[in-house]
Amino acid sequence: MRYRRTKTAMTLLAGLCAGGFLCAPASADELYELGEYLAGDCTACHQLEGRAPGIPPITGWPVESFVMVMTAYKEGERDHALMQNVASRLGDEDMQALAVYFGKQGQQE
Ligand code: HEC
């Protein structure tokens, strides 16, 4: 199900690109929108406000740190089966987009 939604987003972006609007690099606004869209799969666990029991908050991070951590999960450098699984399905642009989106939510405690 998640795969299908990501695919829709990518198809959308590809369509825009074909239209000559956003052949990469995507603008911050476009990344934010993609991030907001993809974040639906994260916020069930990672709350946008406050702290869920056992789940670290991921809002308000600098983009580079966020992408670094997600890449570490994806490449298995950081060990956590669940997050490795989540990260393995994300492409570079997905991670950037999620970083931009979550970076703008709330403030880190
Ligand atoms: C089923 C619950 C669940 C889902 C869904 C989930 N996460 Fe996580 N996430 C966790 C848990 C639990 C941890 C703590 C893992 C650890 O200890 O390394 C974590 C850790 C993280 C961290 C590192 C936090 C830190 O303080 O080091 C980031 C970044 C992150 N998740 C991003 C995401 C993103 C982005 C998504 C959506 C694409 C997502 N997560 C989806 C449960 C989830």
mmCIF file of C-alpha atoms and ligand atoms in Angstrom:
data_model
loop_
_atom_site.group_PDB
_atom_site.id
_atom_site.type_symbol
_atom_site.label_atom_id
_atom_site.label_comp_id
_atom_site.label_asym_id
_atom_site.label_seq_id
_atom_site.Cartn_x
_atom_site.Cartn_y
_atom_site.Cartn_z
ATOM 1 C CA MET A 1 0.000 0.000 0.000
ATOM 2 C CA ARG A 2 2.796 2.347 0.949
ATOM 3 C CA TYR A 3 4.609 1.370 -2.223
ATOM 4 C CA ARG A 4 1.650 2.333 -4.332
ATOM 5 C CA ARG A 5 1.411 5.758 -2.702
ATOM 6 C CA THR A 6 5.095 6.454 -3.183
ATOM 7 C CA LYS A 7 4.761 5.431 -6.759
ATOM 8 C CA THR A 8 1.902 7.850 -7.225
ATOM 9 C CA ALA A 9 4.028 10.661 -5.823
ATOM 10 C CA MET A 10 6.889 9.755 -8.112
ATOM 11 C CA THR A 11 4.611 9.540 -11.109
ATOM 12 C CA LEU A 12 3.310 12.960 -10.192
ATOM 13 C CA LEU A 13 6.819 14.380 -9.990
ATOM 14 C CA ALA A 14 7.830 12.682 -13.211
ATOM 15 C CA GLY A 15 4.789 14.174 -14.882
ATOM 16 C CA LEU A 16 5.709 17.657 -13.687
ATOM 17 C CA CYS A 17 9.242 17.111 -14.857
ATOM 18 C CA ALA A 18 8.022 16.096 -18.301
ATOM 19 C CA GLY A 19 6.013 19.301 -18.300
ATOM 20 C CA GLY A 20 9.264 21.161 -17.828
ATOM 21 C CA PHE A 21 8.419 22.501 -14.380
ATOM 22 C CA LEU A 22 10.667 20.732 -11.982
ATOM 23 C CA CYS A 23 13.402 18.794 -13.519
ATOM 24 C CA ALA A 24 15.505 18.474 -10.382
ATOM 25 C CA PRO A 25 16.681 19.871 -8.120
ATOM 26 C CA ALA A 26 13.225 20.292 -6.670
ATOM 27 C CA SER A 27 12.547 23.512 -4.816
ATOM 28 C CA ALA A 28 12.103 23.625 -1.040
ATOM 29 C CA ASP A 29 8.348 24.034 -1.456
ATOM 30 C CA GLU A 30 8.076 21.002 -3.669
ATOM 31 C CA LEU A 31 10.149 18.928 -1.270
ATOM 32 C CA TYR A 32 7.999 20.088 1.627
ATOM 33 C CA GLU A 33 4.861 18.949 -0.144
ATOM 34 C CA LEU A 34 6.300 15.570 -1.009
ATOM 35 C CA GLY A 35 7.537 15.256 2.581
ATOM 36 C CA GLU A 36 4.145 16.074 4.008
ATOM 37 C CA TYR A 37 2.678 13.416 1.777
ATOM 38 C CA LEU A 38 5.210 10.737 2.706
ATOM 39 C CA ALA A 39 5.110 11.640 6.410
ATOM 40 C CA GLY A 40 1.748 9.932 6.780
ATOM 41 C CA ASP A 41 3.708 6.706 7.091
ATOM 42 C CA CYS A 42 5.878 8.053 9.911
ATOM 43 C CA THR A 43 3.498 9.996 12.093
ATOM 44 C CA ALA A 44 1.593 6.892 13.187
ATOM 45 C CA CYS A 45 4.669 6.270 15.332
ATOM 46 C CA HIS A 46 6.538 9.588 15.429
ATOM 47 C CA GLN A 47 4.167 12.202 16.810
ATOM 48 C CA LEU A 48 4.443 15.710 15.418
ATOM 49 C CA GLU A 49 3.897 17.153 18.858
ATOM 50 C CA GLY A 50 4.926 15.756 22.146
ATOM 51 C CA ARG A 51 6.460 12.366 22.585
ATOM 52 C CA ALA A 52 4.998 8.921 22.068
ATOM 53 C CA PRO A 53 6.164 6.250 24.509
ATOM 54 C CA GLY A 54 9.283 4.541 23.170
ATOM 55 C CA ILE A 55 9.396 6.583 19.959
ATOM 56 C CA PRO A 56 11.936 9.384 19.605
ATOM 57 C CA PRO A 57 10.723 12.777 18.340
ATOM 58 C CA ILE A 58 12.044 13.603 14.851
ATOM 59 C CA THR A 59 10.828 17.175 14.378
ATOM 60 C CA GLY A 60 13.022 20.264 14.180
ATOM 61 C CA TRP A 61 16.177 18.469 13.042
ATOM 62 C CA PRO A 62 18.623 20.058 10.622
ATOM 63 C CA VAL A 63 18.069 18.543 7.158
ATOM 64 C CA GLU A 64 21.596 17.106 6.903
ATOM 65 C CA SER A 65 21.358 15.252 10.224
ATOM 66 C CA PHE A 66 17.985 13.819 9.334
ATOM 67 C CA VAL A 67 19.180 12.538 5.967
ATOM 68 C CA MET A 68 22.347 11.161 7.569
ATOM 69 C CA VAL A 69 20.387 9.168 10.152
ATOM 70 C CA MET A 70 17.925 7.826 7.571
ATOM 71 C CA THR A 71 20.800 6.830 5.296
ATOM 72 C CA ALA A 72 22.497 5.090 8.224
ATOM 73 C CA TYR A 73 19.353 3.014 8.776
ATOM 74 C CA LYS A 74 19.008 2.288 5.076
ATOM 75 C CA GLU A 75 22.587 1.111 4.735
ATOM 76 C CA GLY A 76 22.413 -0.899 7.932
ATOM 77 C CA GLU A 77 25.034 1.207 9.734
ATOM 78 C CA ARG A 78 22.474 2.012 12.333
ATOM 79 C CA ASP A 79 20.806 -1.000 13.784
ATOM 80 C CA HIS A 80 17.056 -1.117 14.153
ATOM 81 C CA ALA A 81 15.095 -3.613 12.079
ATOM 82 C CA LEU A 82 11.942 -1.558 11.912
ATOM 83 C CA MET A 83 13.560 1.716 10.884
ATOM 84 C CA GLN A 84 15.872 -0.121 8.479
ATOM 85 C CA ASN A 85 12.798 -1.514 6.823
ATOM 86 C CA VAL A 86 11.142 1.914 6.658
ATOM 87 C CA ALA A 87 14.293 3.594 5.320
ATOM 88 C CA SER A 88 14.994 0.891 2.748
ATOM 89 C CA ARG A 89 11.900 1.967 0.856
ATOM 90 C CA LEU A 90 12.955 5.611 0.590
ATOM 91 C CA GLY A 91 14.932 7.134 -2.239
ATOM 92 C CA ASP A 92 17.284 10.086 -1.805
ATOM 93 C CA GLU A 93 14.651 12.595 -2.758
ATOM 94 C CA ASP A 94 12.123 11.005 -0.387
ATOM 95 C CA MET A 95 14.586 11.417 2.474
ATOM 96 C CA GLN A 96 15.317 15.015 1.561
ATOM 97 C CA ALA A 97 11.614 15.704 1.387
ATOM 98 C CA LEU A 98 10.926 14.102 4.764
ATOM 99 C CA ALA A 99 13.862 16.007 6.270
ATOM 100 C CA VAL A 100 12.524 19.326 4.994
ATOM 101 C CA TYR A 101 9.031 18.554 6.216
ATOM 102 C CA PHE A 102 9.891 17.242 9.691
ATOM 103 C CA GLY A 103 12.543 19.940 10.115
ATOM 104 C CA LYS A 104 9.824 22.528 9.913
ATOM 105 C CA GLN A 105 7.491 20.861 12.418
ATOM 106 C CA GLY A 106 7.538 21.786 16.098
ATOM 107 C CA GLN A 107 10.750 22.423 17.958
ATOM 108 C CA GLN A 108 13.186 19.972 19.370
ATOM 109 C CA GLU A 109 13.030 19.771 23.147
HETATM 110 C C1 HEC B 1 6.209 1.429 13.448
HETATM 111 C C2 HEC B 1 6.753 2.635 14.071
HETATM 112 C C3 HEC B 1 7.637 3.553 13.255
HETATM 113 C C4 HEC B 1 7.423 4.047 11.986
HETATM 114 C C5 HEC B 1 6.249 3.777 11.052
HETATM 115 C C6 HEC B 1 8.529 4.937 11.696
HETATM 116 N N1 HEC B 1 9.417 4.954 12.742
HETATM 117 FE FE1 HEC B 1 11.150 6.057 12.858
HETATM 118 N N2 HEC B 1 11.610 5.165 14.617
HETATM 119 C C7 HEC B 1 10.801 4.262 15.307
HETATM 120 C C8 HEC B 1 11.520 3.812 16.490
HETATM 121 C C9 HEC B 1 10.998 2.807 17.520
HETATM 122 C C10 HEC B 1 12.788 4.476 16.481
HETATM 123 C C11 HEC B 1 13.946 4.309 17.470
HETATM 124 C C12 HEC B 1 14.925 3.363 16.797
HETATM 125 C C13 HEC B 1 16.261 3.239 17.457
HETATM 126 O O1 HEC B 1 16.318 3.111 18.663
HETATM 127 O O2 HEC B 1 17.277 3.254 16.710
HETATM 128 C C14 HEC B 1 12.786 5.322 15.303
HETATM 129 C C15 HEC B 1 13.842 6.169 14.968
HETATM 130 C C16 HEC B 1 13.803 7.108 13.948
HETATM 131 C C17 HEC B 1 14.798 8.134 13.719
HETATM 132 C C18 HEC B 1 16.039 8.406 14.565
HETATM 133 C C19 HEC B 1 15.592 9.157 15.805
HETATM 134 C C20 HEC B 1 16.706 9.450 16.768
HETATM 135 O O3 HEC B 1 16.452 10.199 17.748
HETATM 136 O O4 HEC B 1 17.824 8.980 16.587
HETATM 137 C C21 HEC B 1 14.401 8.840 12.616
HETATM 138 C C22 HEC B 1 15.107 10.029 11.982
HETATM 139 C C23 HEC B 1 13.163 8.240 12.156
HETATM 140 N N3 HEC B 1 12.831 7.208 12.999
HETATM 141 C C24 HEC B 1 12.457 8.669 11.048
HETATM 142 C C25 HEC B 1 11.316 8.031 10.559
HETATM 143 C C26 HEC B 1 10.681 8.386 9.303
HETATM 144 C C27 HEC B 1 11.134 9.508 8.399
HETATM 145 C C28 HEC B 1 9.625 7.540 9.137
HETATM 146 C C29 HEC B 1 8.642 7.472 7.970
HETATM 147 C C30 HEC B 1 9.216 7.337 6.644
HETATM 148 C C31 HEC B 1 9.601 6.655 10.295
HETATM 149 N N4 HEC B 1 10.654 6.983 11.128
HETATM 150 C C32 HEC B 1 8.658 5.657 10.515
HETATM 151 C C33 HEC B 1 9.523 3.863 14.933
HETATM 152 C C34 HEC B 1 8.914 4.131 13.713
#
